[in-house]
Amino acid sequence: MSGHTAQMSSRDGRWVLYVALLGVPVSQWPEHDFGTGNVPTPAERSRVLTGLGFVFTGGAEWAWTEYGM
């Protein structure tokens, strides 16, 4: 079993979750657009990942990192 990294970003006020796949062009990474509004909850993120065909593994957690531009 291999592990993948799920990340979220805010683009133009829209929250987007995507799964980074090594060796795959970014344009082909699975993603989900939550739309505008509040930051999606961990439960909402989990449901989306399941819908994309991924599951959390033991010890998986979300971390918040902000990058200023």
Short mmCIF file of C-alpha atoms in Angstrom, two decimals:
data_model
loop_
_atom_site.label_atom_id
_atom_site.label_comp_id
_atom_site.label_asym_id
_atom_site.label_seq_id
_atom_site.Cartn_x
_atom_site.Cartn_y
_atom_site.Cartn_z
CA MET A 1 0.00 0.00 0.00
CA SER A 2 1.36 3.44 -0.87
CA GLY A 3 0.66 6.73 0.83
CA HIS A 4 -0.37 9.98 -0.77
CA THR A 5 -0.60 13.55 0.47
CA ALA A 6 -3.93 15.36 0.41
CA GLN A 7 -3.70 19.14 0.52
CA MET A 8 -6.09 22.04 0.50
CA SER A 9 -5.70 25.49 -0.91
CA SER A 10 -7.81 28.56 -1.31
CA ARG A 11 -8.01 29.84 -4.89
CA ASP A 12 -9.97 33.03 -5.51
CA GLY A 13 -11.91 32.43 -2.28
CA ARG A 14 -12.76 28.81 -3.19
CA TRP A 15 -11.51 25.90 -1.09
CA VAL A 16 -9.96 23.12 -3.18
CA LEU A 17 -8.74 19.73 -1.92
CA TYR A 18 -6.32 17.79 -4.09
CA VAL A 19 -4.23 14.63 -3.83
CA ALA A 20 -0.59 15.07 -4.85
CA LEU A 21 0.54 12.09 -6.96
CA LEU A 22 4.26 11.77 -7.61
CA GLY A 23 5.17 11.31 -11.25
CA VAL A 24 1.75 12.52 -12.43
CA PRO A 25 1.22 15.95 -14.02
CA VAL A 26 -0.49 18.40 -11.66
CA SER A 27 -3.31 18.80 -14.18
CA GLN A 28 -4.20 15.12 -13.58
CA TRP A 29 -4.23 15.17 -9.77
CA PRO A 30 -7.63 14.23 -8.30
CA GLU A 31 -9.28 17.30 -6.80
CA HIS A 32 -12.55 18.59 -5.37
CA ASP A 33 -13.78 22.19 -5.30
CA PHE A 34 -15.74 22.92 -2.09
CA GLY A 35 -16.74 26.36 -3.32
CA THR A 36 -16.64 29.52 -1.23
CA GLY A 37 -17.42 29.74 2.45
CA ASN A 38 -15.98 28.30 5.63
CA VAL A 39 -12.96 26.03 5.67
CA PRO A 40 -14.25 22.46 5.09
CA THR A 41 -14.30 20.34 8.24
CA PRO A 42 -12.12 17.24 8.61
CA ALA A 43 -15.27 15.11 8.21
CA GLU A 44 -16.15 16.87 4.93
CA ARG A 45 -12.59 16.39 3.69
CA SER A 46 -12.69 12.71 4.62
CA ARG A 47 -15.94 12.16 2.69
CA VAL A 48 -14.45 13.86 -0.39
CA LEU A 49 -11.27 11.77 -0.20
CA THR A 50 -13.37 8.61 0.02
CA GLY A 51 -15.33 9.76 -3.03
CA LEU A 52 -12.04 10.25 -4.88
CA GLY A 53 -11.03 6.66 -3.99
CA PHE A 54 -8.69 7.36 -1.05
CA VAL A 55 -8.95 6.61 2.66
CA PHE A 56 -7.23 7.84 5.81
CA THR A 57 -4.68 5.45 7.25
CA GLY A 58 -3.71 5.00 10.87
CA GLY A 59 -2.08 8.12 12.27
CA ALA A 60 -3.26 10.38 9.43
CA GLU A 61 -3.91 13.96 10.46
CA TRP A 62 -4.49 17.43 9.01
CA ALA A 63 -2.01 20.23 9.65
CA TRP A 64 -2.58 23.93 8.98
CA THR A 65 0.18 25.84 7.18
CA GLU A 66 -0.16 29.35 5.82
CA TYR A 67 2.00 30.80 3.10
CA GLY A 68 2.05 34.55 2.61
CA MET A 69 2.40 35.93 -0.86
#
